[in-house]
Amino acid sequence: LDLERSSSQNGTVTPQNTGNSGTFMFWMDPEFDPTAASTEFVFGGTPGAGRFLFYHNGFADSYGLFIGGSSMTDGDGSLSGLVDSGWTHITFAWDSALSGDARVKVYKNGALFASISADPAGNMPATLYIGSNNGESNFYDGLLSGIRIYDSQLSAATISDEYCLTVPSSAGLIDHWTLDDKYTNEVVGSNTITPGGSPVFATDVWTNCDVTNTTIVAEQGSYTLTGQDVGLSVSRTMIAEQGSYVLTGQDVTLTVG
């Protein structure tokens, strides 16, 4: 989804409740000036215990994160370098029942980036603002894709797997908006994003995944391939094109490396 700050483009949706533990992951490709004296909200939520915020502070070129109404980091520089120019996969995984640095984990492109000890107690907000603070200000300029919310703090291994391989029926997945060409929720059919300012779906796709030394598991079932057509050669040529498929026959595991 391509959001233009100058046109106040954004979206709103009612996410499922995560409770005091959860995981929030997404792809982003920012187009804002990292030195601009302004604050842009990638995600915003209503004030209170259920607030979820992630924003870029252009005044200090830093990032802020609020989970459950509590500040995990408010532009203190601890998340500097989290977002690259180009597509970056970001994951926030939290569990209020844990202590110390185990409470909140921040991942960049499937790898642990930072640990935060602040208490993230609280559910997801009643309204999640996508690309703005409250639907009225601090609009984000850039691309977003693949927003996924889970009802528990995922393990590092699972987050690493989810970075390159989006499993259609991952355990604990409660919300999933692909944002490739639609606003509908892949998990909860009626939970559709409401767009504001007439944003458009971008033709650009994330390309950060390196399949070298990656194990690909193909299990029987129905799948829809989206994103980028891929040609993979391992003795024979295998072409993965976008579209809907039903895999039948035998489950296979393919290791590329």
PDB file of C-alpha atoms in Angstrom:
ATOM      1  CA  LEU A   1       0.000   0.000   0.000  1.00  0.00           C
ATOM      2  CA  ASP A   2       1.439   3.365  -1.056  1.00  0.00           C
ATOM      3  CA  LEU A   3       0.613   6.172   1.391  1.00  0.00           C
ATOM      4  CA  GLU A   4       1.269   9.800   0.409  1.00  0.00           C
ATOM      5  CA  ARG A   5       1.816  12.228   3.267  1.00  0.00           C
ATOM      6  CA  SER A   6       0.922  15.230   1.095  1.00  0.00           C
ATOM      7  CA  SER A   7      -2.534  13.738   0.422  1.00  0.00           C
ATOM      8  CA  SER A   8      -3.196  12.728   4.064  1.00  0.00           C
ATOM      9  CA  GLN A   9      -3.596   9.094   3.020  1.00  0.00           C
ATOM     10  CA  ASN A  10      -4.121   6.566   5.804  1.00  0.00           C
ATOM     11  CA  GLY A  11      -6.262   3.697   7.009  1.00  0.00           C
ATOM     12  CA  THR A  12      -8.202   2.634  10.108  1.00  0.00           C
ATOM     13  CA  VAL A  13      -9.198  -0.791  11.371  1.00  0.00           C
ATOM     14  CA  THR A  14     -10.338  -2.571  14.544  1.00  0.00           C
ATOM     15  CA  PRO A  15      -7.706  -5.218  15.385  1.00  0.00           C
ATOM     16  CA  GLN A  16      -8.335  -8.336  17.433  1.00  0.00           C
ATOM     17  CA  ASN A  17      -7.319  -8.202  21.108  1.00  0.00           C
ATOM     18  CA  THR A  18      -3.914  -9.683  21.897  1.00  0.00           C
ATOM     19  CA  GLY A  19      -4.112  -9.484  25.680  1.00  0.00           C
ATOM     20  CA  ASN A  20      -0.869  -8.708  27.512  1.00  0.00           C
ATOM     21  CA  SER A  21       1.265 -10.637  25.036  1.00  0.00           C
ATOM     22  CA  GLY A  22       1.411 -10.499  21.286  1.00  0.00           C
ATOM     23  CA  THR A  23       3.434 -10.045  18.115  1.00  0.00           C
ATOM     24  CA  PHE A  24       3.030  -7.323  15.487  1.00  0.00           C
ATOM     25  CA  MET A  25       4.955  -7.597  12.209  1.00  0.00           C
ATOM     26  CA  PHE A  26       4.935  -5.750   8.900  1.00  0.00           C
ATOM     27  CA  TRP A  27       7.007  -4.631   5.894  1.00  0.00           C
ATOM     28  CA  MET A  28       7.769  -0.948   5.340  1.00  0.00           C
ATOM     29  CA  ASP A  29       9.642   1.104   2.743  1.00  0.00           C
ATOM     30  CA  PRO A  30       9.705   4.734   3.927  1.00  0.00           C
ATOM     31  CA  GLU A  31       9.842   7.656   1.559  1.00  0.00           C
ATOM     32  CA  PHE A  32      10.157  10.418   4.140  1.00  0.00           C
ATOM     33  CA  ASP A  33      13.201  12.632   4.548  1.00  0.00           C
ATOM     34  CA  PRO A  34      15.005  11.190   7.617  1.00  0.00           C
ATOM     35  CA  THR A  35      16.183  14.664   8.605  1.00  0.00           C
ATOM     36  CA  ALA A  36      12.849  16.452   8.144  1.00  0.00           C
ATOM     37  CA  ALA A  37      11.636  18.334  11.215  1.00  0.00           C
ATOM     38  CA  SER A  38       8.357  16.426  11.536  1.00  0.00           C
ATOM     39  CA  THR A  39       6.922  13.305  13.146  1.00  0.00           C
ATOM     40  CA  GLU A  40       5.362  10.602  10.969  1.00  0.00           C
ATOM     41  CA  PHE A  41       3.262   7.816  12.475  1.00  0.00           C
ATOM     42  CA  VAL A  42       3.552   4.437  10.778  1.00  0.00           C
ATOM     43  CA  PHE A  43       0.926   3.169  13.242  1.00  0.00           C
ATOM     44  CA  GLY A  44      -1.136   5.051  15.796  1.00  0.00           C
ATOM     45  CA  GLY A  45      -3.798   4.178  18.336  1.00  0.00           C
ATOM     46  CA  THR A  46      -6.302   5.883  20.579  1.00  0.00           C
ATOM     47  CA  PRO A  47      -4.947   7.125  23.944  1.00  0.00           C
ATOM     48  CA  GLY A  48      -5.235   4.841  26.946  1.00  0.00           C
ATOM     49  CA  ALA A  49      -4.167   1.369  28.025  1.00  0.00           C
ATOM     50  CA  GLY A  50      -4.733  -0.092  24.564  1.00  0.00           C
ATOM     51  CA  ARG A  51      -2.569   2.372  22.676  1.00  0.00           C
ATOM     52  CA  PHE A  52      -0.135   1.034  20.048  1.00  0.00           C
ATOM     53  CA  LEU A  53       2.179   3.558  18.370  1.00  0.00           C
ATOM     54  CA  PHE A  54       5.204   3.359  16.104  1.00  0.00           C
ATOM     55  CA  TYR A  55       6.541   6.572  14.645  1.00  0.00           C
ATOM     56  CA  HIS A  56       9.570   8.344  13.199  1.00  0.00           C
ATOM     57  CA  ASN A  57      10.704  11.526  14.923  1.00  0.00           C
ATOM     58  CA  GLY A  58      12.291  13.673  12.222  1.00  0.00           C
ATOM     59  CA  PHE A  59      13.403  16.249  14.761  1.00  0.00           C
ATOM     60  CA  ALA A  60      15.955  13.762  16.128  1.00  0.00           C
ATOM     61  CA  ASP A  61      15.912  11.089  13.373  1.00  0.00           C
ATOM     62  CA  SER A  62      14.799   8.469  15.894  1.00  0.00           C
ATOM     63  CA  TYR A  63      11.867   6.079  16.437  1.00  0.00           C
ATOM     64  CA  GLY A  64       9.243   5.811  19.139  1.00  0.00           C
ATOM     65  CA  LEU A  65       7.272   2.730  20.207  1.00  0.00           C
ATOM     66  CA  PHE A  66       4.312   2.481  22.593  1.00  0.00           C
ATOM     67  CA  ILE A  67       2.673  -0.864  23.445  1.00  0.00           C
ATOM     68  CA  GLY A  68      -0.314  -1.110  25.767  1.00  0.00           C
ATOM     69  CA  GLY A  69      -0.206   2.589  26.519  1.00  0.00           C
ATOM     70  CA  SER A  70       3.355   2.423  27.890  1.00  0.00           C
ATOM     71  CA  SER A  71       6.444   3.870  26.254  1.00  0.00           C
ATOM     72  CA  MET A  72       8.922   1.222  25.119  1.00  0.00           C
ATOM     73  CA  THR A  73      11.148   3.903  23.608  1.00  0.00           C
ATOM     74  CA  ASP A  74      10.244   7.512  22.928  1.00  0.00           C
ATOM     75  CA  GLY A  75      12.880   8.772  20.516  1.00  0.00           C
ATOM     76  CA  ASP A  76      15.784   7.947  22.832  1.00  0.00           C
ATOM     77  CA  GLY A  77      17.886   6.551  19.990  1.00  0.00           C
ATOM     78  CA  SER A  78      17.651   2.899  21.046  1.00  0.00           C
ATOM     79  CA  LEU A  79      15.936   1.980  17.760  1.00  0.00           C
ATOM     80  CA  SER A  80      18.238   4.017  15.516  1.00  0.00           C
ATOM     81  CA  GLY A  81      19.052   2.024  12.392  1.00  0.00           C
ATOM     82  CA  LEU A  82      15.948  -0.149  12.690  1.00  0.00           C
ATOM     83  CA  VAL A  83      14.511   0.949   9.341  1.00  0.00           C
ATOM     84  CA  ASP A  84      16.535   0.953   6.129  1.00  0.00           C
ATOM     85  CA  SER A  85      16.036   2.771   2.871  1.00  0.00           C
ATOM     86  CA  GLY A  86      14.098   0.199   0.877  1.00  0.00           C
ATOM     87  CA  TRP A  87      11.986  -2.632   2.264  1.00  0.00           C
ATOM     88  CA  THR A  88      12.535  -3.600   5.913  1.00  0.00           C
ATOM     89  CA  HIS A  89      10.649  -6.303   7.823  1.00  0.00           C
ATOM     90  CA  ILE A  90       9.870  -5.121  11.377  1.00  0.00           C
ATOM     91  CA  THR A  91       8.565  -7.259  14.256  1.00  0.00           C
ATOM     92  CA  PHE A  92       7.573  -6.294  17.799  1.00  0.00           C
ATOM     93  CA  ALA A  93       7.021  -9.265  20.140  1.00  0.00           C
ATOM     94  CA  TRP A  94       6.022  -8.745  23.769  1.00  0.00           C
ATOM     95  CA  ASP A  95       4.889 -10.558  26.939  1.00  0.00           C
ATOM     96  CA  SER A  96       4.056  -8.554  30.058  1.00  0.00           C
ATOM     97  CA  ALA A  97       4.318 -11.662  32.269  1.00  0.00           C
ATOM     98  CA  LEU A  98       8.054 -11.894  31.640  1.00  0.00           C
ATOM     99  CA  SER A  99      10.697  -9.750  33.286  1.00  0.00           C
ATOM    100  CA  GLY A 100      13.633  -7.652  32.180  1.00  0.00           C
ATOM    101  CA  ASP A 101      14.742  -7.644  28.574  1.00  0.00           C
ATOM    102  CA  ALA A 102      12.575 -10.694  27.812  1.00  0.00           C
ATOM    103  CA  ARG A 103       9.448  -8.538  27.908  1.00  0.00           C
ATOM    104  CA  VAL A 104       9.787  -6.815  24.533  1.00  0.00           C
ATOM    105  CA  LYS A 105      11.823  -7.996  21.545  1.00  0.00           C
ATOM    106  CA  VAL A 106      12.350  -5.969  18.383  1.00  0.00           C
ATOM    107  CA  TYR A 107      13.396  -7.775  15.193  1.00  0.00           C
ATOM    108  CA  LYS A 108      14.739  -6.414  11.920  1.00  0.00           C
ATOM    109  CA  ASN A 109      14.562  -8.657   8.851  1.00  0.00           C
ATOM    110  CA  GLY A 110      14.006 -11.729  11.016  1.00  0.00           C
ATOM    111  CA  ALA A 111      16.950 -11.093  13.371  1.00  0.00           C
ATOM    112  CA  LEU A 112      16.866  -9.719  16.936  1.00  0.00           C
ATOM    113  CA  PHE A 113      17.607  -5.987  16.888  1.00  0.00           C
ATOM    114  CA  ALA A 114      16.811  -4.795  20.422  1.00  0.00           C
ATOM    115  CA  SER A 115      15.425  -5.942  23.776  1.00  0.00           C
ATOM    116  CA  ILE A 116      13.340  -3.645  25.987  1.00  0.00           C
ATOM    117  CA  SER A 117      12.476  -4.129  29.668  1.00  0.00           C
ATOM    118  CA  ALA A 118       9.506  -1.718  29.870  1.00  0.00           C
ATOM    119  CA  ASP A 119       6.137  -3.295  30.784  1.00  0.00           C
ATOM    120  CA  PRO A 120       3.895  -3.610  27.681  1.00  0.00           C
ATOM    121  CA  ALA A 121       0.686  -4.492  29.566  1.00  0.00           C
ATOM    122  CA  GLY A 122      -2.483  -3.830  27.579  1.00  0.00           C
ATOM    123  CA  ASN A 123      -4.457  -4.944  24.541  1.00  0.00           C
ATOM    124  CA  MET A 124      -4.294  -3.633  20.996  1.00  0.00           C
ATOM    125  CA  PRO A 125      -6.189  -0.342  20.579  1.00  0.00           C
ATOM    126  CA  ALA A 126      -9.892  -0.210  19.803  1.00  0.00           C
ATOM    127  CA  THR A 127      -8.864   1.566  16.587  1.00  0.00           C
ATOM    128  CA  LEU A 128      -5.515   1.060  14.876  1.00  0.00           C
ATOM    129  CA  TYR A 129      -4.514   4.000  12.675  1.00  0.00           C
ATOM    130  CA  ILE A 130      -2.351   2.988   9.725  1.00  0.00           C
ATOM    131  CA  GLY A 131      -0.110   5.748   8.417  1.00  0.00           C
ATOM    132  CA  SER A 132      -1.243   8.467  10.847  1.00  0.00           C
ATOM    133  CA  ASN A 133      -1.446   9.388  14.527  1.00  0.00           C
ATOM    134  CA  ASN A 134      -5.215   9.608  14.785  1.00  0.00           C
ATOM    135  CA  GLY A 135      -6.435   9.768  11.193  1.00  0.00           C
ATOM    136  CA  GLU A 136      -6.012  13.539  11.231  1.00  0.00           C
ATOM    137  CA  SER A 137      -2.285  14.350  11.626  1.00  0.00           C
ATOM    138  CA  ASN A 138       1.339  13.167  11.436  1.00  0.00           C
ATOM    139  CA  PHE A 139       0.803  11.188   8.232  1.00  0.00           C
ATOM    140  CA  TYR A 140       3.348   8.629   7.047  1.00  0.00           C
ATOM    141  CA  ASP A 141       4.939   8.815   3.604  1.00  0.00           C
ATOM    142  CA  GLY A 142       5.929   5.439   2.154  1.00  0.00           C
ATOM    143  CA  LEU A 143       4.922   1.841   1.460  1.00  0.00           C
ATOM    144  CA  LEU A 144       3.449  -0.756   3.823  1.00  0.00           C
ATOM    145  CA  SER A 145       2.769  -4.453   3.282  1.00  0.00           C
ATOM    146  CA  GLY A 146       1.940  -7.668   5.118  1.00  0.00           C
ATOM    147  CA  ILE A 147       0.619  -6.514   8.511  1.00  0.00           C
ATOM    148  CA  ARG A 148       0.288  -9.565  10.775  1.00  0.00           C
ATOM    149  CA  ILE A 149      -0.812  -9.732  14.438  1.00  0.00           C
ATOM    150  CA  TYR A 150      -0.462 -12.779  16.722  1.00  0.00           C
ATOM    151  CA  ASP A 151      -1.962 -13.458  20.144  1.00  0.00           C
ATOM    152  CA  SER A 152       1.361 -14.366  21.806  1.00  0.00           C
ATOM    153  CA  GLN A 153       5.030 -13.454  21.814  1.00  0.00           C
ATOM    154  CA  LEU A 154       6.481 -15.539  18.972  1.00  0.00           C
ATOM    155  CA  SER A 155       9.858 -17.209  19.372  1.00  0.00           C
ATOM    156  CA  ALA A 156      12.936 -15.954  17.567  1.00  0.00           C
ATOM    157  CA  ALA A 157      12.916 -19.064  15.363  1.00  0.00           C
ATOM    158  CA  THR A 158       9.291 -18.526  14.313  1.00  0.00           C
ATOM    159  CA  ILE A 159       9.890 -14.850  13.551  1.00  0.00           C
ATOM    160  CA  SER A 160      12.902 -15.778  11.443  1.00  0.00           C
ATOM    161  CA  ASP A 161      10.729 -18.246   9.509  1.00  0.00           C
ATOM    162  CA  GLU A 162       7.940 -15.694   9.039  1.00  0.00           C
ATOM    163  CA  TYR A 163      10.390 -13.139   7.630  1.00  0.00           C
ATOM    164  CA  CYS A 164      10.804 -14.974   4.333  1.00  0.00           C
ATOM    165  CA  LEU A 165       8.022 -17.565   4.403  1.00  0.00           C
ATOM    166  CA  THR A 166       4.514 -16.302   5.118  1.00  0.00           C
ATOM    167  CA  VAL A 167       2.695 -19.367   6.426  1.00  0.00           C
ATOM    168  CA  PRO A 168      -1.034 -19.122   5.544  1.00  0.00           C
ATOM    169  CA  SER A 169      -2.268 -20.651   8.816  1.00  0.00           C
ATOM    170  CA  SER A 170       0.418 -19.786  11.380  1.00  0.00           C
ATOM    171  CA  ALA A 171      -0.464 -20.727  14.968  1.00  0.00           C
ATOM    172  CA  GLY A 172      -1.816 -17.746  16.886  1.00  0.00           C
ATOM    173  CA  LEU A 173      -2.317 -15.538  13.818  1.00  0.00           C
ATOM    174  CA  ILE A 174      -5.363 -13.366  14.565  1.00  0.00           C
ATOM    175  CA  ASP A 175      -5.068 -10.584  11.953  1.00  0.00           C
ATOM    176  CA  HIS A 176      -3.436 -10.463   8.511  1.00  0.00           C
ATOM    177  CA  TRP A 177      -3.736  -7.720   5.914  1.00  0.00           C
ATOM    178  CA  THR A 178      -1.592  -8.381   2.850  1.00  0.00           C
ATOM    179  CA  LEU A 179      -2.160  -4.872   1.411  1.00  0.00           C
ATOM    180  CA  ASP A 180      -1.053  -6.151  -1.983  1.00  0.00           C
ATOM    181  CA  ASP A 181      -4.295  -5.357  -3.784  1.00  0.00           C
ATOM    182  CA  LYS A 182      -7.005  -5.364  -1.109  1.00  0.00           C
ATOM    183  CA  TYR A 183      -7.910  -4.154   2.386  1.00  0.00           C
ATOM    184  CA  THR A 184      -9.609  -7.338   3.593  1.00  0.00           C
ATOM    185  CA  ASN A 185      -8.382  -9.432   6.505  1.00  0.00           C
ATOM    186  CA  GLU A 186      -7.122 -12.914   5.568  1.00  0.00           C
ATOM    187  CA  VAL A 187      -8.074 -14.266   9.021  1.00  0.00           C
ATOM    188  CA  VAL A 188     -11.215 -12.334  10.006  1.00  0.00           C
ATOM    189  CA  GLY A 189     -13.242 -11.769   6.863  1.00  0.00           C
ATOM    190  CA  SER A 190     -15.268  -8.810   8.140  1.00  0.00           C
ATOM    191  CA  ASN A 191     -12.319  -6.944   9.661  1.00  0.00           C
ATOM    192  CA  THR A 192     -11.518  -4.728   6.669  1.00  0.00           C
ATOM    193  CA  ILE A 193      -9.293  -1.643   6.663  1.00  0.00           C
ATOM    194  CA  THR A 194     -11.113   1.604   5.876  1.00  0.00           C
ATOM    195  CA  PRO A 195      -8.886   3.810   3.681  1.00  0.00           C
ATOM    196  CA  GLY A 196      -8.727   7.585   3.905  1.00  0.00           C
ATOM    197  CA  GLY A 197      -7.418  10.024   1.311  1.00  0.00           C
ATOM    198  CA  SER A 198      -7.636   7.505  -1.560  1.00  0.00           C
ATOM    199  CA  PRO A 199      -4.300   5.638  -1.211  1.00  0.00           C
ATOM    200  CA  VAL A 200      -3.254   3.317  -4.020  1.00  0.00           C
ATOM    201  CA  PHE A 201      -1.741  -0.150  -4.107  1.00  0.00           C
ATOM    202  CA  ALA A 202       1.901  -0.001  -5.142  1.00  0.00           C
ATOM    203  CA  THR A 203       3.479  -2.111  -7.860  1.00  0.00           C
ATOM    204  CA  ASP A 204       6.723  -2.229  -5.840  1.00  0.00           C
ATOM    205  CA  VAL A 205       7.223  -5.408  -3.773  1.00  0.00           C
ATOM    206  CA  TRP A 206       9.631  -6.409  -1.042  1.00  0.00           C
ATOM    207  CA  THR A 207      12.717  -8.231  -2.308  1.00  0.00           C
ATOM    208  CA  ASN A 208      14.903  -8.550   0.791  1.00  0.00           C
ATOM    209  CA  CYS A 209      14.651 -12.312   1.251  1.00  0.00           C
ATOM    210  CA  ASP A 210      17.693 -14.360   0.288  1.00  0.00           C
ATOM    211  CA  VAL A 211      16.727 -18.007  -0.309  1.00  0.00           C
ATOM    212  CA  THR A 212      20.330 -19.259  -0.025  1.00  0.00           C
ATOM    213  CA  ASN A 213      20.586 -21.944   2.647  1.00  0.00           C
ATOM    214  CA  THR A 214      16.854 -21.660   3.309  1.00  0.00           C
ATOM    215  CA  THR A 215      14.613 -24.695   3.747  1.00  0.00           C
ATOM    216  CA  ILE A 216      11.320 -24.434   1.879  1.00  0.00           C
ATOM    217  CA  VAL A 217       8.515 -26.731   2.969  1.00  0.00           C
ATOM    218  CA  ALA A 218       5.689 -27.436   0.514  1.00  0.00           C
ATOM    219  CA  GLU A 219       2.697 -29.096   2.182  1.00  0.00           C
ATOM    220  CA  GLN A 220      -0.536 -30.155   0.562  1.00  0.00           C
ATOM    221  CA  GLY A 221      -3.260 -27.509   0.650  1.00  0.00           C
ATOM    222  CA  SER A 222      -4.538 -24.368  -1.045  1.00  0.00           C
ATOM    223  CA  TYR A 223      -2.226 -21.374  -1.381  1.00  0.00           C
ATOM    224  CA  THR A 224      -2.187 -17.988  -3.046  1.00  0.00           C
ATOM    225  CA  LEU A 225       1.237 -16.746  -4.126  1.00  0.00           C
ATOM    226  CA  THR A 226       1.594 -12.967  -4.084  1.00  0.00           C
ATOM    227  CA  GLY A 227       4.392 -10.464  -4.384  1.00  0.00           C
ATOM    228  CA  GLN A 228       7.094 -11.237  -6.923  1.00  0.00           C
ATOM    229  CA  ASP A 229       7.399 -13.981  -9.548  1.00  0.00           C
ATOM    230  CA  VAL A 230      10.472 -16.080  -8.740  1.00  0.00           C
ATOM    231  CA  GLY A 231      12.506 -18.468 -10.881  1.00  0.00           C
ATOM    232  CA  LEU A 232      14.490 -21.027  -8.878  1.00  0.00           C
ATOM    233  CA  SER A 233      16.929 -23.459 -10.492  1.00  0.00           C
ATOM    234  CA  VAL A 234      18.021 -26.595  -8.620  1.00  0.00           C
ATOM    235  CA  SER A 235      18.963 -29.190 -11.259  1.00  0.00           C
ATOM    236  CA  ARG A 236      15.600 -28.415 -12.808  1.00  0.00           C
ATOM    237  CA  THR A 237      13.920 -25.012 -13.123  1.00  0.00           C
ATOM    238  CA  MET A 238      11.007 -24.243 -10.830  1.00  0.00           C
ATOM    239  CA  ILE A 239       8.925 -21.143 -11.470  1.00  0.00           C
ATOM    240  CA  ALA A 240       6.754 -19.682  -8.684  1.00  0.00           C
ATOM    241  CA  GLU A 241       4.274 -17.283 -10.245  1.00  0.00           C
ATOM    242  CA  GLN A 242       1.566 -15.299  -8.539  1.00  0.00           C
ATOM    243  CA  GLY A 243      -1.811 -17.006  -8.493  1.00  0.00           C
ATOM    244  CA  SER A 244      -3.932 -19.592  -6.668  1.00  0.00           C
ATOM    245  CA  TYR A 245      -2.691 -23.174  -6.403  1.00  0.00           C
ATOM    246  CA  VAL A 246      -3.674 -26.480  -4.806  1.00  0.00           C
ATOM    247  CA  LEU A 247      -0.709 -28.682  -3.911  1.00  0.00           C
ATOM    248  CA  THR A 248      -1.471 -32.395  -4.074  1.00  0.00           C
ATOM    249  CA  GLY A 249       0.542 -35.564  -3.906  1.00  0.00           C
ATOM    250  CA  GLN A 250       3.447 -35.742  -1.488  1.00  0.00           C
ATOM    251  CA  ASP A 251       4.723 -33.210   1.036  1.00  0.00           C
ATOM    252  CA  VAL A 252       8.284 -32.204   0.129  1.00  0.00           C
ATOM    253  CA  THR A 253      11.111 -30.307   1.784  1.00  0.00           C
ATOM    254  CA  LEU A 254      13.542 -28.426  -0.433  1.00  0.00           C
ATOM    255  CA  THR A 255      16.813 -27.003   0.844  1.00  0.00           C
ATOM    256  CA  VAL A 256      18.367 -24.311  -1.308  1.00  0.00           C
ATOM    257  CA  GLY A 257      22.071 -23.658  -0.808  1.00  0.00           C
TER     258      GLY A 257
END
